[in-house]
Structure formats: C-alpha cells, structure tokens
PDB file of C-alpha atoms in Angstrom:
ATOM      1  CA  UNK A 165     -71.689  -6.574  56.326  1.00 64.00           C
ATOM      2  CA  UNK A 166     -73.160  -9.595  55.703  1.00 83.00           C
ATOM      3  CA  UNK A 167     -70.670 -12.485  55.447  1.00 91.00           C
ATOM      4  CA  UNK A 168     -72.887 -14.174  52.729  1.00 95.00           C
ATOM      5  CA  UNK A 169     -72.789 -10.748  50.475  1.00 95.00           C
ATOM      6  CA  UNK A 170     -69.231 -11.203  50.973  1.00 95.00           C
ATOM      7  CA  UNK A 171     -68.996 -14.190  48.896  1.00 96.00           C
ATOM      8  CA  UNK A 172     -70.647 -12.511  45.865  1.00 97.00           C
ATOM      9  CA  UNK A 173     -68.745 -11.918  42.773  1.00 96.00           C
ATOM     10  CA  UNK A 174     -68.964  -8.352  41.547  1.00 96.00           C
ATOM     11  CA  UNK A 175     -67.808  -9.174  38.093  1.00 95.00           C
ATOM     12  CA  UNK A 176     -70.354 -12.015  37.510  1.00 96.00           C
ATOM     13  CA  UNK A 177     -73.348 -11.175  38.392  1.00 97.00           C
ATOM     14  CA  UNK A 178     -77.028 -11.821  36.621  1.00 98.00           C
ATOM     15  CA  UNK A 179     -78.444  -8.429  34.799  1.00 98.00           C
ATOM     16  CA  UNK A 180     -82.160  -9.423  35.310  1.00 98.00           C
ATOM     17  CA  UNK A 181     -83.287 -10.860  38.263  1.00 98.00           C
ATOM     18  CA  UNK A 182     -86.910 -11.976  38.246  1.00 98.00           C
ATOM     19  CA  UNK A 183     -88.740 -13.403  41.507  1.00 98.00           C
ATOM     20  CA  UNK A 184     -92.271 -15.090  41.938  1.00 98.00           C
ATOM     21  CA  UNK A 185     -93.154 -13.852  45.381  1.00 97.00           C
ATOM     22  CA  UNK A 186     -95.554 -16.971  46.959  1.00 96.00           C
ATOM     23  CA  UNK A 187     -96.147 -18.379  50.243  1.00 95.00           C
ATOM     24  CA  UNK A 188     -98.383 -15.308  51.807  1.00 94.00           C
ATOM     25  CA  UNK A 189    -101.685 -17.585  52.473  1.00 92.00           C
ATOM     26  CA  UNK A 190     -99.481 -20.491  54.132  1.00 95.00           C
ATOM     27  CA  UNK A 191     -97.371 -17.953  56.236  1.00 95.00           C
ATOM     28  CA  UNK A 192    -100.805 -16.519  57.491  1.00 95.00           C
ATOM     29  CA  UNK A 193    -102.413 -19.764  58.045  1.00 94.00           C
ATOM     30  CA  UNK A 194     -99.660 -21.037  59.808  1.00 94.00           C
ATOM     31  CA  UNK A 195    -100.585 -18.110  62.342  1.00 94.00           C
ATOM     32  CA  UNK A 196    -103.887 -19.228  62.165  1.00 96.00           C
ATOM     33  CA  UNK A 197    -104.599 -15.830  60.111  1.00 94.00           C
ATOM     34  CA  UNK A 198    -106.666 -14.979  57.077  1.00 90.00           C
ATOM     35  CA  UNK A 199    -104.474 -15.132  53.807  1.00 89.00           C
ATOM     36  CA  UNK A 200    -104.693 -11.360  53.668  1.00 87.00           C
ATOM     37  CA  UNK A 201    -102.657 -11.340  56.897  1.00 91.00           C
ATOM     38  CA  UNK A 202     -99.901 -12.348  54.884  1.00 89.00           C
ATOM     39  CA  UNK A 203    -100.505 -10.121  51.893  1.00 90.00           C
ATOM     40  CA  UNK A 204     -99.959  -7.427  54.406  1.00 89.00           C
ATOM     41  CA  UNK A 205     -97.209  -8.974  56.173  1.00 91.00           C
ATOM     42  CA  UNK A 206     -94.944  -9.604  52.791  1.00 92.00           C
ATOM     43  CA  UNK A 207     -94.081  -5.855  52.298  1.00 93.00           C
ATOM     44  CA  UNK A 208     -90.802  -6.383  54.147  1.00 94.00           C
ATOM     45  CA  UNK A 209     -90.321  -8.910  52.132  1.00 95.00           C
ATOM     46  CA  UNK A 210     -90.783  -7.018  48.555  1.00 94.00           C
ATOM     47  CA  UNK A 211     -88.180  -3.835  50.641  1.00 94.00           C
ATOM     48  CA  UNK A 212     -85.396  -6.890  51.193  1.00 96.00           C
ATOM     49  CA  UNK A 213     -85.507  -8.298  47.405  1.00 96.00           C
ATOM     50  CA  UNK A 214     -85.282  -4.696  46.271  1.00 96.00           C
ATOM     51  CA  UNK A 215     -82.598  -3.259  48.779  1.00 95.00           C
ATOM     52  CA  UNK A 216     -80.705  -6.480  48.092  1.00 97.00           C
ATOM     53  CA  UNK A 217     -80.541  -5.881  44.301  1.00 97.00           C
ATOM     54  CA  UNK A 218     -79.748  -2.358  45.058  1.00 96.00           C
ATOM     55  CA  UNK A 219     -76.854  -2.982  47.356  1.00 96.00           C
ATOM     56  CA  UNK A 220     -75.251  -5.391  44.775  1.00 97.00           C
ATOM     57  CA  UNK A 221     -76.119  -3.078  41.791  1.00 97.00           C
ATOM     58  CA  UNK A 222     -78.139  -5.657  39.542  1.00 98.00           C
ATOM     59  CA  UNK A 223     -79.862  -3.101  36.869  1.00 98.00           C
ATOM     60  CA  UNK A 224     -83.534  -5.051  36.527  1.00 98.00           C
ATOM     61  CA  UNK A 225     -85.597  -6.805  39.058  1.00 98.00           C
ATOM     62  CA  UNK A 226     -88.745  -7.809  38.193  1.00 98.00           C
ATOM     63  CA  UNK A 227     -91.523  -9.049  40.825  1.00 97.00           C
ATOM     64  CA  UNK A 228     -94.453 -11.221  40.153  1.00 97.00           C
ATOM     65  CA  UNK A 229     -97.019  -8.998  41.926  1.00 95.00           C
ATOM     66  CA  UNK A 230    -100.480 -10.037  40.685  1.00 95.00           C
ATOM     67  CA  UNK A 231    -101.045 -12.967  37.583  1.00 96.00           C
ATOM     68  CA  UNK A 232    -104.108 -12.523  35.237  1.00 96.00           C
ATOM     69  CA  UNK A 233    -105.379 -15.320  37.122  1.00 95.00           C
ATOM     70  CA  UNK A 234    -104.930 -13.856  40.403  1.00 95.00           C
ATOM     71  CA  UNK A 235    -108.718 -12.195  39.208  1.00 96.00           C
ATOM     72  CA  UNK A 236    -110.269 -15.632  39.974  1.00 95.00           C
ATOM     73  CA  UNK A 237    -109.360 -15.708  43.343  1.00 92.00           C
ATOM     74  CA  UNK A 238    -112.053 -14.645  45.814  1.00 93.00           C
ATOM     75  CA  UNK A 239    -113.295 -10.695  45.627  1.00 93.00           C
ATOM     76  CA  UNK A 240    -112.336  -9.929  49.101  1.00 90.00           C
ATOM     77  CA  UNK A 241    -108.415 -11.147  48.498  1.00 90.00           C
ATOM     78  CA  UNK A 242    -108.579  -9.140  45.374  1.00 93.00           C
ATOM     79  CA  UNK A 243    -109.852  -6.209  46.779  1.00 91.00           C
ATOM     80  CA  UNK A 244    -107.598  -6.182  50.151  1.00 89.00           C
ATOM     81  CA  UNK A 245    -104.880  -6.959  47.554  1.00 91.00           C
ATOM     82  CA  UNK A 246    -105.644  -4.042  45.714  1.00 92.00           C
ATOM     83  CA  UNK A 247    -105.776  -1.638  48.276  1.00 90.00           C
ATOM     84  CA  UNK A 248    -102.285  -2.847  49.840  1.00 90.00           C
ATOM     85  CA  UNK A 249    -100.823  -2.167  46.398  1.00 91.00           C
ATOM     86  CA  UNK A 250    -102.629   1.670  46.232  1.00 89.00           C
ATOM     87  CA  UNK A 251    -101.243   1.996  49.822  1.00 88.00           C
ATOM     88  CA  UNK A 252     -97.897   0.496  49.506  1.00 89.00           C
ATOM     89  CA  UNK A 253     -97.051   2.472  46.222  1.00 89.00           C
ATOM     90  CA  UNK A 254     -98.335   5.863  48.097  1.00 85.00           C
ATOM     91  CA  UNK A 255     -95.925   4.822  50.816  1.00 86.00           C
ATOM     92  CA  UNK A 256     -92.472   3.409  48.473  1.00 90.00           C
ATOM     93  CA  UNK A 257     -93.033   6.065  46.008  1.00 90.00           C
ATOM     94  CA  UNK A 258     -90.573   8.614  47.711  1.00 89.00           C
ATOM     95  CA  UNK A 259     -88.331   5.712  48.786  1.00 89.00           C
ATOM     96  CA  UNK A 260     -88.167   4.581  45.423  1.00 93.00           C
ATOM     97  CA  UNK A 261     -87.029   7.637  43.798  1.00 92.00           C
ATOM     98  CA  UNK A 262     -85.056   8.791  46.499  1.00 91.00           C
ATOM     99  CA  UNK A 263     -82.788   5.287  45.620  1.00 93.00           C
ATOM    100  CA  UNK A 264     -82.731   5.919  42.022  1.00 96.00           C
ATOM    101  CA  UNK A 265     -84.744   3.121  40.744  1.00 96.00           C
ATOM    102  CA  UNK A 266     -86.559   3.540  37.449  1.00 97.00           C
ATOM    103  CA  UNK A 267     -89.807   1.651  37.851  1.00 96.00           C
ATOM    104  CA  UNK A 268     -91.819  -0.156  34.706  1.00 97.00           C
ATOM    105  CA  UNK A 269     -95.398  -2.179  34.839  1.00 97.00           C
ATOM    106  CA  UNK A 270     -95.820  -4.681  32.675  1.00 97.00           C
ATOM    107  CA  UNK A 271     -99.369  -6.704  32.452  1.00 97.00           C
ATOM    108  CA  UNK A 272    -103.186  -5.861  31.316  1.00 96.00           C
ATOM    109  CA  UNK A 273    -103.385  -2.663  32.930  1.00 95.00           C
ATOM    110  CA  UNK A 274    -106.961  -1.781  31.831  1.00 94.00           C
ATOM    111  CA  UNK A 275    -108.254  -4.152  34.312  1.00 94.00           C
ATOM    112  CA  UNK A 276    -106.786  -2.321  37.045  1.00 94.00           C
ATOM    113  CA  UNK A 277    -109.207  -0.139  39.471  1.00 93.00           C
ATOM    114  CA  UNK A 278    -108.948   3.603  38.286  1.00 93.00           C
ATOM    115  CA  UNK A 279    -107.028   4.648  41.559  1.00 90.00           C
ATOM    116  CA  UNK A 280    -104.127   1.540  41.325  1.00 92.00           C
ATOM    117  CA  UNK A 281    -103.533   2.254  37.742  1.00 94.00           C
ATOM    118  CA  UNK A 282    -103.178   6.044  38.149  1.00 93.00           C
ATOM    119  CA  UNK A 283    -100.811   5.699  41.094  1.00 92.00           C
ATOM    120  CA  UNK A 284     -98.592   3.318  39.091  1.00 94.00           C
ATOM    121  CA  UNK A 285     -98.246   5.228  36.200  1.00 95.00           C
ATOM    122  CA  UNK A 286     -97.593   8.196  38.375  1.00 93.00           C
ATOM    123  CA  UNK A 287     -94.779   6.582  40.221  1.00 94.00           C
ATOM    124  CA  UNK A 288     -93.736   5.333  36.682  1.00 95.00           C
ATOM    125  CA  UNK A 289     -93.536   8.412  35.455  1.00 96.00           C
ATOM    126  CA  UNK A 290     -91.978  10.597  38.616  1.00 94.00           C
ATOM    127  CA  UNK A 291     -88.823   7.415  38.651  1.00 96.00           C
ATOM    128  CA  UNK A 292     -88.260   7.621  34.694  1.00 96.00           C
ATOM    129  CA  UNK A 293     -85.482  10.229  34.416  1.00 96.00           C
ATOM    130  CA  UNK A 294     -83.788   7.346  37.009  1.00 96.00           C
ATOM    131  CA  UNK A 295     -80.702   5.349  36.400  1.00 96.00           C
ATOM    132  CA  UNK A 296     -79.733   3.508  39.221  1.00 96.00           C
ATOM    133  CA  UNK A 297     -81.606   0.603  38.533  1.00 97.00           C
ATOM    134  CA  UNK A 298     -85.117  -0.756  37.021  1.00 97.00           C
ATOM    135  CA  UNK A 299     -88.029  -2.120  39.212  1.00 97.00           C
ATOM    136  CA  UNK A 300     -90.529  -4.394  37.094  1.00 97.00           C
ATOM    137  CA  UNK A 301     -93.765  -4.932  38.633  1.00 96.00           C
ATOM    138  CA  UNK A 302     -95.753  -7.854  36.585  1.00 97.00           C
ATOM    139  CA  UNK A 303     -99.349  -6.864  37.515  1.00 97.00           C
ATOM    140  CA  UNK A 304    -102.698  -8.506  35.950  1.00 97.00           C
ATOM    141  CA  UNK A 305     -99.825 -10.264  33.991  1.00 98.00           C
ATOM    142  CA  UNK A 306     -99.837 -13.535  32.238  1.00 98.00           C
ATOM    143  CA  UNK A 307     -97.129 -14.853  29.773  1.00 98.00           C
ATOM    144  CA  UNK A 308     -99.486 -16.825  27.958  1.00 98.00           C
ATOM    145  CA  UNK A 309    -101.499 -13.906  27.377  1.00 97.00           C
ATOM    146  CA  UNK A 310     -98.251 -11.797  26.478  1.00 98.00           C
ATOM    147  CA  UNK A 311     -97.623 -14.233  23.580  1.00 98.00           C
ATOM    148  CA  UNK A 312    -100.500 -13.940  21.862  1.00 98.00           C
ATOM    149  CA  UNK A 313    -101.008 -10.087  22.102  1.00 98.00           C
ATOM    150  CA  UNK A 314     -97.217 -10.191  20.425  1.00 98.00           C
ATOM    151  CA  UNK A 315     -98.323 -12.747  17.531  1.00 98.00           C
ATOM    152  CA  UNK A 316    -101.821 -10.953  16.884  1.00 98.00           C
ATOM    153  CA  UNK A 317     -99.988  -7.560  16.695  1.00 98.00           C
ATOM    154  CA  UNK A 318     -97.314  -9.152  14.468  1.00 98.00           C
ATOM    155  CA  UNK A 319    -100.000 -10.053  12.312  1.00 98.00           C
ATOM    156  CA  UNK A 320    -101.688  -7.345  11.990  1.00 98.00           C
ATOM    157  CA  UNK A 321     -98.048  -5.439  11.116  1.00 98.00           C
ATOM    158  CA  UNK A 322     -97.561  -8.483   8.232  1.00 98.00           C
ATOM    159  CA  UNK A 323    -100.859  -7.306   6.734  1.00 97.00           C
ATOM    160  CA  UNK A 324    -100.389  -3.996   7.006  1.00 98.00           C
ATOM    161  CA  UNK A 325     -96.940  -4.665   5.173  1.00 97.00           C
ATOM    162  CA  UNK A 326     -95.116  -3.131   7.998  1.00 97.00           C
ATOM    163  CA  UNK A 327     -93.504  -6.744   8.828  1.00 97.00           C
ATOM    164  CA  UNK A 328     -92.225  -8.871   6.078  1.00 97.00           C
ATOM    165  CA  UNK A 329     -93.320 -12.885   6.912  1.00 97.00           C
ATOM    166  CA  UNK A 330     -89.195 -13.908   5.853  1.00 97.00           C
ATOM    167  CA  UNK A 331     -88.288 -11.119   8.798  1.00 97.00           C
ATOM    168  CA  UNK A 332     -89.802 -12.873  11.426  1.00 97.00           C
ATOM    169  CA  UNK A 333     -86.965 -14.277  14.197  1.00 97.00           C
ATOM    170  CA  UNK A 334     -86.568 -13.900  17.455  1.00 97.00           C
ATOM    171  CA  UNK A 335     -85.149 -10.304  17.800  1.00 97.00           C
ATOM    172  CA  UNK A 336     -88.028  -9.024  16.339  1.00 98.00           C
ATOM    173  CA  UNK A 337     -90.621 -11.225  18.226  1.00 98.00           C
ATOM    174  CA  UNK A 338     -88.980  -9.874  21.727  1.00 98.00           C
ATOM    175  CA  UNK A 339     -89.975  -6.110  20.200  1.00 98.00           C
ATOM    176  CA  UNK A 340     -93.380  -6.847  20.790  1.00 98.00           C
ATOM    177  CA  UNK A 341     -93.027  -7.955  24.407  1.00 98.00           C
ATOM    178  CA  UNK A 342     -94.003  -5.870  27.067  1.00 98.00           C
ATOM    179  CA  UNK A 343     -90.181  -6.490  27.975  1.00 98.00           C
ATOM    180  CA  UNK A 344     -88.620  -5.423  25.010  1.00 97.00           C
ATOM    181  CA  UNK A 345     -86.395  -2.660  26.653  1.00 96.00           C
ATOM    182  CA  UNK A 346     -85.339  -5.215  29.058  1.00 98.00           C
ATOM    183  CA  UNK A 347     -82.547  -7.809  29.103  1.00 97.00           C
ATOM    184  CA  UNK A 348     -83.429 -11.503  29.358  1.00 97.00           C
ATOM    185  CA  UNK A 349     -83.890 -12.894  32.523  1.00 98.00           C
ATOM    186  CA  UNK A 350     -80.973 -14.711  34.138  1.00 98.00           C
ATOM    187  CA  UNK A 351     -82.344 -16.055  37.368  1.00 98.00           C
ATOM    188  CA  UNK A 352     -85.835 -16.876  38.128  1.00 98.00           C
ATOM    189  CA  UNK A 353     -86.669 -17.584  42.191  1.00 98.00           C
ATOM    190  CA  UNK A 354     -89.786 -18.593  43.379  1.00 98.00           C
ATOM    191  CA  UNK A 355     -90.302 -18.709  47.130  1.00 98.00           C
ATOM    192  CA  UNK A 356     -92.722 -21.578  49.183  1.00 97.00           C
ATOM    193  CA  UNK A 357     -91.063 -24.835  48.121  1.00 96.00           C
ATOM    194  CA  UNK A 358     -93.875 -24.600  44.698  1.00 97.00           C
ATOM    195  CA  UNK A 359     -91.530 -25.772  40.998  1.00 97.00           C
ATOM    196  CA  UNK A 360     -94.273 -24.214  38.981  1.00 96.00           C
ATOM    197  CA  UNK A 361     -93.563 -21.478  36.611  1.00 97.00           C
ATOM    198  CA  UNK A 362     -96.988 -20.485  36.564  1.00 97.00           C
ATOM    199  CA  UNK A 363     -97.188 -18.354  33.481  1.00 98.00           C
ATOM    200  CA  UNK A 364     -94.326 -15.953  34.303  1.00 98.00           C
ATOM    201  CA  UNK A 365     -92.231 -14.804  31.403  1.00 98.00           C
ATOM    202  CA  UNK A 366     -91.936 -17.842  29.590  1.00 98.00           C
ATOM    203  CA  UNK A 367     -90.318 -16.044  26.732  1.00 98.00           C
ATOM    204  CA  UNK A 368     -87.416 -14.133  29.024  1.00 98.00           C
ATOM    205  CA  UNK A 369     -86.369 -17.142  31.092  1.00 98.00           C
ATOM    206  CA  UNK A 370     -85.498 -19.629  28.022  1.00 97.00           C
ATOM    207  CA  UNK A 371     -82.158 -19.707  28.976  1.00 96.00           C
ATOM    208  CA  UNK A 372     -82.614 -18.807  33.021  1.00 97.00           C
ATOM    209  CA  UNK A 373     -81.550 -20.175  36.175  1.00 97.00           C
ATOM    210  CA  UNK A 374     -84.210 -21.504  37.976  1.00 98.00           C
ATOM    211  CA  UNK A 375     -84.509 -21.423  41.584  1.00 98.00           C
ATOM    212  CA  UNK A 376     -86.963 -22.679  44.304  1.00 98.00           C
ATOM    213  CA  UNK A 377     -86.947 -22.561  47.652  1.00 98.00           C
ATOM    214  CA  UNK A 378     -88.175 -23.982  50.623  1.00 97.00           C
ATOM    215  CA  UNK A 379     -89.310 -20.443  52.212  1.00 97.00           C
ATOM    216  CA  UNK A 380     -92.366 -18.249  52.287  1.00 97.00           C
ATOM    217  CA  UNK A 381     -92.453 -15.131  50.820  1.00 97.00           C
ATOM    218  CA  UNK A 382     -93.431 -13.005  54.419  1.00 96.00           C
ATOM    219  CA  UNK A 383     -89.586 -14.837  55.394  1.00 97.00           C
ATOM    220  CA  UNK A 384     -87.735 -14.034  52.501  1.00 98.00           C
ATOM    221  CA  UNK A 385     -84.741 -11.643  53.579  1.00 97.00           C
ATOM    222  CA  UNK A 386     -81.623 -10.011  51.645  1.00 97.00           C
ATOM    223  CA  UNK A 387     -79.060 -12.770  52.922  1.00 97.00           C
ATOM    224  CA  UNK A 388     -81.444 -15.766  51.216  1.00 98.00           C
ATOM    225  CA  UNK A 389     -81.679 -13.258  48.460  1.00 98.00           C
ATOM    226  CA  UNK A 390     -77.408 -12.936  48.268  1.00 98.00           C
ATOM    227  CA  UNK A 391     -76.950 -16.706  48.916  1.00 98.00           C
ATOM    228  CA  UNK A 392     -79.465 -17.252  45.812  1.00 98.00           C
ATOM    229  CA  UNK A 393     -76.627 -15.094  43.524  1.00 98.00           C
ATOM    230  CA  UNK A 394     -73.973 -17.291  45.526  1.00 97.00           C
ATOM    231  CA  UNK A 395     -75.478 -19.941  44.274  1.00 97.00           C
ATOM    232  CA  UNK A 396     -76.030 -18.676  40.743  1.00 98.00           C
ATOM    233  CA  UNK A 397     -72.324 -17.519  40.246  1.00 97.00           C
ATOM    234  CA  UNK A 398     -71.601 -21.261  41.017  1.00 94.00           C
ATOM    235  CA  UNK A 399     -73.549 -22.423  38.274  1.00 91.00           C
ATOM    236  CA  UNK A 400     -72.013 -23.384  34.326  1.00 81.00           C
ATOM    237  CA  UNK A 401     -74.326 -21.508  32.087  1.00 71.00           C
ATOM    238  CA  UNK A 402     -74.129 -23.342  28.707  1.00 62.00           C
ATOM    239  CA  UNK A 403     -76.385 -21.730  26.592  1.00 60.00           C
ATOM    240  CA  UNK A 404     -76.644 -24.940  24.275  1.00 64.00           C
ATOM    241  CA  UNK A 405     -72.997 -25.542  24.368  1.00 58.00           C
ATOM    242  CA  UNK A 406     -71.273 -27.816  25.793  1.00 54.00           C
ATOM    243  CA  UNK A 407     -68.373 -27.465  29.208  1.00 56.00           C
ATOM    244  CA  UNK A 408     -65.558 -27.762  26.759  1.00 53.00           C
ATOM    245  CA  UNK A 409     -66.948 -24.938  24.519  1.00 50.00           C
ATOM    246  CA  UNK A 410     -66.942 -22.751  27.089  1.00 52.00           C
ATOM    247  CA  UNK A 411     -63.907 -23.613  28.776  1.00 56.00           C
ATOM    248  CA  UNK A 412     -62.472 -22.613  25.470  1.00 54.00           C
ATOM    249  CA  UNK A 413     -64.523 -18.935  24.965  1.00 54.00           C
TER     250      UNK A 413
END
C-alpha cells in the first residue's frame, strides 16, 4: 500500500473532487512531439485520478475534459481530441461499470460530433443504476456559459410565473446548474504549475480548496493524487468564520 494513502483520513475526506487536467502540449513538446502526443499519452493519467478516488471512496469526481473554448484551438487538435475521447470511452466503458461508477456529462452537448455524443450518453446511461461512485466529465463546458443558461431559464420561469422574483436565493439558482444533483466542490487541482481557473465551475468551488501543482497532466499518478487529500485534510476550512468559531462547533 502506498505509504502516502496511509496518511489519509477516512473520516475527513472531500465529497467532490474536481480536477483541471493540463500540461498535455508541454509534456509532448518536451519530447519534441506534437501536442496530440500528449493528448494520447494522458489516458493513464485520467485511469490514476479515477482509481485513486475509487480506492479512497470519494462519491464525485469531476474532470475538466474539453472547455467551450477548447473549439478555438486548431481543427486537427480538435479532431484527434475527439476521436481519443470516442476511442477511450469505447475502451473504459466496461471498466467503468464493472467498478461501479455512475457517470454524468455536463457541458453544450449539441456541439458534439454525432458519434462522441451517442457514445457518452450510452455509457451514461449503461453506469446509471450505479452507486459506487459518480464520474463527471465537463465536455464543451464553460462556467461562464453555465451561468447565463441558469439566469435566462430563471427568467423565463419568473415570466411564466413558475418562479416568484422574492424566491430567488441560492438553493434555487444551483437547481438550474448542470450540477444540481451534485454536491459542491471541495477541492479543485489543476496540474502544469498554471493558477488560472479558466472558466471551470465558478459557481461549485465558492468555498473550495484550491490546488496547483507543478506537474503535467501525462505525470499525474494516484500517490500525487493522495498527497493532494493529505494536504487538504491539513487545511482549516472556515467557511466565512473565523478559527475560534470553529474550534467551538
């Protein structure tokens, strides 16, 4: 066993893990590869993060796998991109299941190509009788763009008269989330050194750890991914209060 999992805390540990996978294109050029060489290299990378929260039993994991502005990037990334996620969920699907993981999707679907969409509501709906745990892929996803679908569709409820204005707090904004059946997120890590955010649930990690490390994504493994819940379980989390006030909870 891992002496690093040995440190971790079974009674403390965060519900909602959420991970912004980056570093691919500087792994591969350091090899003097094409940035698709990492793309395709970073599948061990995605099986660690999910074994590790598997081993440890923490119920939601959610990866960044492709932002809304991911699209800009050039065609023949997208497309190899694309086709590594039609392959890779043809390949995980069984392994997936087989661990009883419940997967979700969350993002602008409709801009998916035909194939990748089927195949992920497929494997969405083959895991969905699962309890184990709860896989989150964020794909053609953008927070920003999350928002505003939530306050346009609030609107249009407030007109309709299904939403009263005086109603309006944060309970009910969350319902319109693509996240609403999931918990807040309690530790956000991003991988290749980068502090951005970059338009990843800006909502769900209000009151989140943050974490960023110095490693590419292709290098990530499950005993960086158990010394990053180490090192949340060491942390005070406040929540607005102050040390005192929760010394005293």
């Amino acid at each position: 066993m891992s002496l690093i999992k040995e440190q971790i805390n079974s009674e403390n540990l965060p519900q909602h893990v959420a991970i912004i996978m980056d570093g691919n294109g500087r792994w591969a050029k350091s090899r003097g590869e094409e940035r698709t060489f990492g793309h395709k290299n970073a599948i061990d990378a995605v099986r660690n993060a999910i074994n590790a929260c598997n081993e440890i039993n923490i119920p939601y994991l959610t990866l960044y796998t492709f932002s809304s502005e991911n699209w800009k990037r050039p065609t023949d990334e997208v497309n190899t991109l694309m086709t590594l996620l039609a392959e890779t969920l043809l390949l995980e699907a069984e392994e997936i299941f087989t661990k009883g993981l419940r997967m979700h999707v969350i993002g602008n679907l409709d801009k998916l190509p035909v194939l990748v969409k089927e195949q992920l509501l497929n494997v969405v709906e083959l895991t969905k009788e699962n309890t184990k745990g709860n896989l989150v892929l964020a794909i053609s996803y953008g927070s920003q763009n999350e928002i505003l679908n939530a306050v346009k569709n609030i609107s249009s409820d407030v007109k309709e008269g299904k939403v009263e204005v005086e109603n309006i707090d944060e309970k009910l904004f969350e319902n319109y989330l693509y996240t609403k059946d999931f918990p807040p997120v309690d530790l956000l890590i991003r991988t290749s050194g980068e502090t951005r955010i970059s338009n990843f649930l800006l909502w769900q990690i209000a009151y989140a750890e943050l974490q960023f490390l110095n490693v590419l994504w292709p290098d990530f493994t499950k005993d960086i991914f158990f010394q990053c819940i180490v090192d949340y379980q060491n942390k005070e989390r406040r929540y607005g209060l102050t040390g005192d006030q929760i010394q005293i909870q």
